[in-house]
Amino acid sequence: MATKWFDMWYEDKQSMVSTMLKNMQSDIEAGYNPLGGCIRNQHMQIDRYMKEFDYQMEKLADKTEEQAERWCYMDLKRRGAIS
């Protein structure tokens, strides 16, 4: 069965968002000020990441399945998620 690069790409993106949120929550639980600069910065990074993810999803919708699979493979490779 062929690898579904989109599925792997999507799961990787979801995992990254989950990790970012867990890290921010851990910092708050460790005593960081929820309204402080560190947490605000993390929140902005998460927001930026999610907006970029949404943008990429919109771009993928314009591609054929084969083009989307290739793009996802190349993105995973470029980011070092796969070797």
JSON list of C-alpha atoms in Angstrom, two decimals:
[
{"chain": "A", "resi": 1, "resn": "MET", "atom": "CA", "xyz": [0.00, 0.00, 0.00]},
{"chain": "A", "resi": 2, "resn": "ALA", "atom": "CA", "xyz": [1.36, 3.43, -0.95]},
{"chain": "A", "resi": 3, "resn": "THR", "atom": "CA", "xyz": [2.17, 5.92, 1.77]},
{"chain": "A", "resi": 4, "resn": "LYS", "atom": "CA", "xyz": [-0.48, 8.56, 2.17]},
{"chain": "A", "resi": 5, "resn": "TRP", "atom": "CA", "xyz": [1.74, 11.62, 2.50]},
{"chain": "A", "resi": 6, "resn": "PHE", "atom": "CA", "xyz": [-1.21, 13.94, 3.11]},
{"chain": "A", "resi": 7, "resn": "ASP", "atom": "CA", "xyz": [-2.34, 11.85, 6.08]},
{"chain": "A", "resi": 8, "resn": "MET", "atom": "CA", "xyz": [1.17, 11.84, 7.53]},
{"chain": "A", "resi": 9, "resn": "TRP", "atom": "CA", "xyz": [1.55, 15.59, 6.88]},
{"chain": "A", "resi": 10, "resn": "TYR", "atom": "CA", "xyz": [-1.82, 16.35, 8.50]},
{"chain": "A", "resi": 11, "resn": "GLU", "atom": "CA", "xyz": [-1.04, 14.22, 11.57]},
{"chain": "A", "resi": 12, "resn": "ASP", "atom": "CA", "xyz": [2.35, 15.89, 11.89]},
{"chain": "A", "resi": 13, "resn": "LYS", "atom": "CA", "xyz": [0.76, 19.35, 11.81]},
{"chain": "A", "resi": 14, "resn": "GLN", "atom": "CA", "xyz": [-1.87, 18.32, 14.39]},
{"chain": "A", "resi": 15, "resn": "SER", "atom": "CA", "xyz": [0.83, 16.83, 16.60]},
{"chain": "A", "resi": 16, "resn": "MET", "atom": "CA", "xyz": [2.82, 20.06, 16.46]},
{"chain": "A", "resi": 17, "resn": "VAL", "atom": "CA", "xyz": [-0.18, 22.14, 17.52]},
{"chain": "A", "resi": 18, "resn": "SER", "atom": "CA", "xyz": [-0.90, 19.71, 20.35]},
{"chain": "A", "resi": 19, "resn": "THR", "atom": "CA", "xyz": [2.71, 19.86, 21.53]},
{"chain": "A", "resi": 20, "resn": "MET", "atom": "CA", "xyz": [2.75, 23.65, 21.41]},
{"chain": "A", "resi": 21, "resn": "LEU", "atom": "CA", "xyz": [-0.45, 23.84, 23.46]},
{"chain": "A", "resi": 22, "resn": "LYS", "atom": "CA", "xyz": [0.82, 21.29, 26.01]},
{"chain": "A", "resi": 23, "resn": "ASN", "atom": "CA", "xyz": [4.09, 23.20, 26.38]},
{"chain": "A", "resi": 24, "resn": "MET", "atom": "CA", "xyz": [2.25, 26.45, 26.99]},
{"chain": "A", "resi": 25, "resn": "GLN", "atom": "CA", "xyz": [-0.03, 24.75, 29.54]},
{"chain": "A", "resi": 26, "resn": "SER", "atom": "CA", "xyz": [2.99, 23.24, 31.30]},
{"chain": "A", "resi": 27, "resn": "ASP", "atom": "CA", "xyz": [4.60, 26.67, 31.56]},
{"chain": "A", "resi": 28, "resn": "ILE", "atom": "CA", "xyz": [1.42, 28.10, 33.09]},
{"chain": "A", "resi": 29, "resn": "GLU", "atom": "CA", "xyz": [1.24, 25.19, 35.55]},
{"chain": "A", "resi": 30, "resn": "ALA", "atom": "CA", "xyz": [4.90, 25.77, 36.43]},
{"chain": "A", "resi": 31, "resn": "GLY", "atom": "CA", "xyz": [4.06, 29.31, 37.50]},
{"chain": "A", "resi": 32, "resn": "TYR", "atom": "CA", "xyz": [4.54, 31.45, 34.40]},
{"chain": "A", "resi": 33, "resn": "ASN", "atom": "CA", "xyz": [2.25, 34.46, 34.36]},
{"chain": "A", "resi": 34, "resn": "PRO", "atom": "CA", "xyz": [-0.60, 33.63, 31.96]},
{"chain": "A", "resi": 35, "resn": "LEU", "atom": "CA", "xyz": [-0.64, 37.29, 30.93]},
{"chain": "A", "resi": 36, "resn": "GLY", "atom": "CA", "xyz": [3.15, 37.61, 30.76]},
{"chain": "A", "resi": 37, "resn": "GLY", "atom": "CA", "xyz": [5.33, 38.02, 27.73]},
{"chain": "A", "resi": 38, "resn": "CYS", "atom": "CA", "xyz": [6.45, 34.39, 27.50]},
{"chain": "A", "resi": 39, "resn": "ILE", "atom": "CA", "xyz": [2.92, 33.00, 27.35]},
{"chain": "A", "resi": 40, "resn": "ARG", "atom": "CA", "xyz": [1.72, 35.79, 25.04]},
{"chain": "A", "resi": 41, "resn": "ASN", "atom": "CA", "xyz": [4.64, 35.00, 22.72]},
{"chain": "A", "resi": 42, "resn": "GLN", "atom": "CA", "xyz": [3.76, 31.29, 22.73]},
{"chain": "A", "resi": 43, "resn": "HIS", "atom": "CA", "xyz": [0.13, 32.12, 22.01]},
{"chain": "A", "resi": 44, "resn": "MET", "atom": "CA", "xyz": [1.16, 34.31, 19.05]},
{"chain": "A", "resi": 45, "resn": "GLN", "atom": "CA", "xyz": [3.39, 31.52, 17.71]},
{"chain": "A", "resi": 46, "resn": "ILE", "atom": "CA", "xyz": [0.55, 29.01, 17.97]},
{"chain": "A", "resi": 47, "resn": "ASP", "atom": "CA", "xyz": [-1.83, 31.43, 16.25]},
{"chain": "A", "resi": 48, "resn": "ARG", "atom": "CA", "xyz": [0.71, 32.05, 13.46]},
{"chain": "A", "resi": 49, "resn": "TYR", "atom": "CA", "xyz": [1.29, 28.31, 13.03]},
{"chain": "A", "resi": 50, "resn": "MET", "atom": "CA", "xyz": [-2.43, 27.58, 12.80]},
{"chain": "A", "resi": 51, "resn": "LYS", "atom": "CA", "xyz": [-3.00, 30.40, 10.28]},
{"chain": "A", "resi": 52, "resn": "GLU", "atom": "CA", "xyz": [-0.17, 29.03, 8.12]},
{"chain": "A", "resi": 53, "resn": "PHE", "atom": "CA", "xyz": [-1.67, 25.55, 8.42]},
{"chain": "A", "resi": 54, "resn": "ASP", "atom": "CA", "xyz": [-5.06, 26.87, 7.29]},
{"chain": "A", "resi": 55, "resn": "TYR", "atom": "CA", "xyz": [-3.39, 28.65, 4.36]},
{"chain": "A", "resi": 56, "resn": "GLN", "atom": "CA", "xyz": [-1.59, 25.45, 3.35]},
{"chain": "A", "resi": 57, "resn": "MET", "atom": "CA", "xyz": [-4.83, 23.47, 3.54]},
{"chain": "A", "resi": 58, "resn": "GLU", "atom": "CA", "xyz": [-6.50, 25.97, 1.22]},
{"chain": "A", "resi": 59, "resn": "LYS", "atom": "CA", "xyz": [-3.61, 25.69, -1.26]},
{"chain": "A", "resi": 60, "resn": "LEU", "atom": "CA", "xyz": [-3.76, 21.89, -1.14]},
{"chain": "A", "resi": 61, "resn": "ALA", "atom": "CA", "xyz": [-7.46, 22.00, -2.00]},
{"chain": "A", "resi": 62, "resn": "ASP", "atom": "CA", "xyz": [-6.52, 23.55, -5.36]},
{"chain": "A", "resi": 63, "resn": "LYS", "atom": "CA", "xyz": [-4.19, 20.66, -6.25]},
{"chain": "A", "resi": 64, "resn": "THR", "atom": "CA", "xyz": [-4.92, 17.25, -7.70]},
{"chain": "A", "resi": 65, "resn": "GLU", "atom": "CA", "xyz": [-4.52, 14.37, -5.28]},
{"chain": "A", "resi": 66, "resn": "GLU", "atom": "CA", "xyz": [-1.20, 13.45, -6.89]},
{"chain": "A", "resi": 67, "resn": "GLN", "atom": "CA", "xyz": [0.08, 17.05, -6.65]},
{"chain": "A", "resi": 68, "resn": "ALA", "atom": "CA", "xyz": [-1.06, 17.31, -3.02]},
{"chain": "A", "resi": 69, "resn": "GLU", "atom": "CA", "xyz": [0.64, 14.04, -2.11]},
{"chain": "A", "resi": 70, "resn": "ARG", "atom": "CA", "xyz": [3.89, 15.22, -3.72]},
{"chain": "A", "resi": 71, "resn": "TRP", "atom": "CA", "xyz": [3.71, 18.60, -2.01]},
{"chain": "A", "resi": 72, "resn": "CYS", "atom": "CA", "xyz": [3.08, 16.97, 1.40]},
{"chain": "A", "resi": 73, "resn": "TYR", "atom": "CA", "xyz": [5.99, 14.60, 0.87]},
{"chain": "A", "resi": 74, "resn": "MET", "atom": "CA", "xyz": [8.30, 17.47, -0.06]},
{"chain": "A", "resi": 75, "resn": "ASP", "atom": "CA", "xyz": [7.16, 19.57, 2.91]},
{"chain": "A", "resi": 76, "resn": "LEU", "atom": "CA", "xyz": [7.71, 16.70, 5.35]},
{"chain": "A", "resi": 77, "resn": "LYS", "atom": "CA", "xyz": [11.16, 16.14, 3.85]},
{"chain": "A", "resi": 78, "resn": "ARG", "atom": "CA", "xyz": [12.06, 19.86, 3.89]},
{"chain": "A", "resi": 79, "resn": "ARG", "atom": "CA", "xyz": [11.09, 20.22, 7.56]},
{"chain": "A", "resi": 80, "resn": "GLY", "atom": "CA", "xyz": [12.98, 17.08, 8.56]},
{"chain": "A", "resi": 81, "resn": "ALA", "atom": "CA", "xyz": [9.86, 15.19, 9.66]},
{"chain": "A", "resi": 82, "resn": "ILE", "atom": "CA", "xyz": [10.99, 12.34, 7.39]},
{"chain": "A", "resi": 83, "resn": "SER", "atom": "CA", "xyz": [14.39, 11.47, 5.97]}
]
